[in-house]
Amino acid sequence: MIVRRGRSEDLPWLFEHDDASEAWIKRCIEFGEYFVAVQNGELVGFLRFSRFWGKIPYMDMIRVLPSYRREGVGTALFHAWESAMIEEGAQHLMTSSEWAEAEPQAWHRRNGFKAVGSIDLRIVQPSPEIFFVKDISGAGKG
Ligand SMILES: CC(C)(COP(=O)(O)OP(=O)(O)OC[C@H]1O[C@@H](n2cnc3c(N)ncnc32)[C@H](O)[C@@H]1OP(=O)(O)O)[C@@H](O)C(=O)NCCC(=O)NCCS
């Protein structure tokens, strides 16, 4: 399996599998804000990020095709992103997920994230959004 940054030729696949507008996907590809996993020449998963306050790397979405889950693809995507963020000097990573979705939360915790609070987003979803932070400030040293 290969993990690399998303490229313009990935646009149709990302548009099919990500929950974002084509314009936003294009923009994220241009800004290097996608990582994709490739197996036998086929795309099988992606990670899309942005930056909270325009500064702190924020994982907006990670998704692996159902038939490829629990084979280490998500972990490989996460590690590629984390390493790239350490490389550019980031001190923290952020992400969030809906309180009612226990599985993504367990997965975030497994990757070293700690829950730091939640906000009431009932205007857009039934349960609160929980925010997670991972301290990577020591990771680039030594
Ligand atoms: C969450 C997701 C990205 C994980 O990807 P994955 O490729 O299946 O994960 P991995 O195979 O790398 O998992 C690594 C470890 O986490 C465990 N794990 C995988 N999915 C898990 C889950 N949903 N909950 C708890 N643990 C999980 C695996 O058992 C594995 O542990 P092990 O090495 O001890 O066996 C994938 O399940 C997915 O696409 N889910 C739907 C979208 C989603 O919920 N995204 C997250 C919120 S944006």
Coordinates of C-alpha atoms and ligand atoms in Angstrom, one line a residue:
M1 CA 0.0 0.0 0.0
I2 CA 1.2 3.5 -0.8
V3 CA 0.1 6.7 1.0
R4 CA 0.7 9.9 -0.8
R5 CA -0.8 13.5 -1.1
G6 CA -3.9 13.8 -3.2
R7 CA -3.4 14.9 -6.8
S8 CA -5.7 16.4 -9.4
E9 CA -6.3 13.0 -11.1
D10 CA -7.8 11.8 -7.7
L11 CA -10.6 14.4 -8.0
P12 CA -13.4 12.1 -9.5
W13 CA -12.8 9.4 -6.9
L14 CA -12.6 11.9 -4.0
F15 CA -15.8 13.6 -5.3
E16 CA -17.5 10.2 -5.3
H17 CA -16.3 9.2 -1.8
D18 CA -15.9 12.5 0.2
D19 CA -18.8 14.5 1.5
A20 CA -17.6 17.9 0.2
S21 CA -18.3 20.1 -2.9
E22 CA -16.2 19.6 -6.0
A23 CA -14.8 23.2 -5.5
W24 CA -13.7 22.4 -2.0
I25 CA -12.1 19.1 -3.0
K26 CA -10.2 20.9 -5.8
R27 CA -9.1 23.6 -3.3
C28 CA -7.9 21.0 -0.8
I29 CA -5.9 19.1 -3.5
E30 CA -4.3 22.4 -4.5
F31 CA -3.3 23.2 -0.9
G32 CA -2.0 19.7 -0.3
E33 CA -4.7 18.9 2.3
Y34 CA -5.5 15.4 1.2
F35 CA -3.6 12.1 1.8
V36 CA -4.8 9.1 -0.1
A37 CA -4.1 5.4 0.3
V38 CA -3.5 3.3 -2.9
Q39 CA -3.6 -0.5 -3.1
N40 CA -2.9 -2.3 -6.4
G41 CA -3.3 1.0 -8.2
E42 CA -6.8 1.6 -6.7
L43 CA -7.7 4.4 -4.2
V44 CA -9.0 2.8 -1.0
G45 CA -9.1 5.6 1.5
F46 CA -8.4 9.3 2.2
L47 CA -7.7 11.8 4.9
R48 CA -8.7 15.4 4.5
F49 CA -7.5 18.2 6.8
S50 CA -7.6 21.9 7.3
R51 CA -6.3 24.3 10.0
F52 CA -8.1 25.5 13.1
W53 CA -7.5 29.2 13.4
G54 CA -5.6 28.8 10.2
K55 CA -2.8 27.3 12.2
I56 CA -3.5 24.0 14.1
P57 CA -3.8 21.0 11.7
Y58 CA -7.3 19.7 12.0
M59 CA -8.4 16.3 10.6
D60 CA -11.8 17.0 9.0
M61 CA -12.4 13.6 7.6
I62 CA -10.8 10.2 7.4
R63 CA -12.5 7.4 5.5
V64 CA -11.5 3.9 4.3
L65 CA -13.7 1.9 1.9
P66 CA -15.7 -0.6 3.9
S67 CA -14.1 -3.7 2.4
Y68 CA -10.6 -2.4 3.3
R69 CA -11.2 -1.5 6.9
R70 CA -9.3 -3.1 9.8
E71 CA -6.3 -3.8 7.7
G72 CA -4.2 -0.8 8.8
V73 CA -5.1 1.6 6.0
G74 CA -6.6 4.3 8.3
T75 CA -3.6 4.0 10.6
A76 CA -1.2 4.4 7.6
L77 CA -3.1 7.5 6.5
F78 CA -3.1 9.0 10.0
H79 CA 0.6 8.4 10.5
A80 CA 1.5 9.9 7.1
W81 CA -0.4 13.1 8.0
E82 CA 1.0 13.2 11.5
S83 CA 4.6 12.8 10.2
A84 CA 4.0 15.5 7.7
M85 CA 2.7 17.9 10.4
I86 CA 5.6 17.1 12.7
E87 CA 8.0 17.8 9.8
E88 CA 6.5 21.2 9.3
G89 CA 6.8 22.0 13.0
A90 CA 3.2 21.6 14.2
Q91 CA 2.8 21.3 18.0
H92 CA -0.7 19.9 18.2
L93 CA -3.2 18.0 16.1
M94 CA -7.0 18.4 16.3
T95 CA -10.1 16.6 15.2
S96 CA -13.7 16.1 16.3
S97 CA -16.6 13.6 16.0
E98 CA -20.2 13.4 17.0
W99 CA -20.8 12.2 20.5
A100 CA -23.3 9.5 19.3
E101 CA -20.6 7.9 17.1
A102 CA -18.7 5.8 19.5
E103 CA -16.4 4.0 16.9
P104 CA -14.7 7.1 15.5
Q105 CA -14.1 8.3 19.0
A106 CA -12.5 5.1 20.0
W107 CA -10.3 5.3 16.9
H108 CA -9.2 8.9 17.7
R109 CA -8.3 7.9 21.3
R110 CA -6.4 4.9 20.0
N111 CA -4.3 7.3 17.9
G112 CA -3.3 9.4 20.9
F113 CA -6.1 12.0 20.9
K114 CA -7.6 13.3 24.1
A115 CA -11.2 14.6 24.4
V116 CA -11.0 18.3 25.4
G117 CA -14.7 19.3 25.3
S118 CA -17.9 19.4 23.3
I119 CA -20.2 21.9 21.8
D120 CA -23.9 21.7 21.3
L121 CA -24.5 21.5 17.5
R122 CA -28.1 20.4 17.6
I123 CA -28.9 23.0 15.0
V124 CA -27.1 20.6 12.5
Q125 CA -26.9 17.2 14.2
P126 CA -28.7 15.3 17.0
S127 CA -25.8 15.0 19.5
P128 CA -22.9 17.2 20.6
E129 CA -19.6 17.4 18.7
I130 CA -16.6 16.3 20.8
F131 CA -13.3 17.9 20.1
F132 CA -10.0 16.0 20.4
V133 CA -6.4 17.3 20.7
K134 CA -3.1 15.4 20.4
D135 CA 0.1 17.0 21.7
I136 CA 2.9 16.3 19.2
S137 CA 5.2 19.0 20.6
G138 CA 7.9 16.5 21.7
A139 CA 7.8 14.4 18.5
G140 CA 10.1 16.4 16.3
K141 CA 13.0 16.5 18.8
G142 CA 15.9 14.2 19.3
Ligands
LIG1 C1 -12.3 5.0 11.3 C2 -11.6 4.3 10.0 C3 -11.0 5.4 9.2 C4 -10.5 3.4 10.5 O1 -9.8 2.9 9.4 P1 -9.2 1.4 9.3 O2 -8.4 1.3 8.1 O3 -10.4 0.4 9.4 O4 -8.4 1.3 10.7 P2 -7.1 0.4 10.9 O5 -7.2 -0.9 10.3 O6 -5.9 1.2 10.7 O7 -7.3 0.2 12.5 C5 -6.2 0.2 13.3 C6 -6.7 -0.3 14.7 O8 -7.9 0.3 15.1 C7 -8.9 -0.6 15.3 N1 -10.1 -0.1 14.8 C8 -10.4 0.1 13.5 N2 -11.6 0.7 13.3 C9 -12.0 0.9 14.6 C10 -13.2 1.5 15.1 N3 -14.2 1.9 14.3 N4 -13.3 1.6 16.4 C11 -12.3 1.1 17.2 N5 -11.2 0.5 16.8 C12 -11.1 0.4 15.5 C13 -8.5 -1.9 14.5 O9 -9.0 -3.0 15.1 C14 -7.0 -1.8 14.6 O10 -6.6 -2.3 15.9 P3 -5.6 -3.6 15.9 O11 -4.4 -3.1 15.1 O12 -5.3 -3.7 17.4 O13 -6.4 -4.7 15.3 C15 -12.6 3.5 9.2 O14 -13.3 2.6 10.1 C16 -13.7 4.3 8.5 O15 -13.5 4.8 7.4 N6 -14.8 4.6 9.2 C17 -15.9 5.3 8.6 C18 -15.6 6.8 8.6 C19 -15.4 7.4 10.0 O16 -16.0 7.0 10.9 N7 -14.3 8.2 10.1 C20 -13.9 8.8 11.3 C21 -14.6 10.1 11.7 S1 -14.3 11.4 10.5

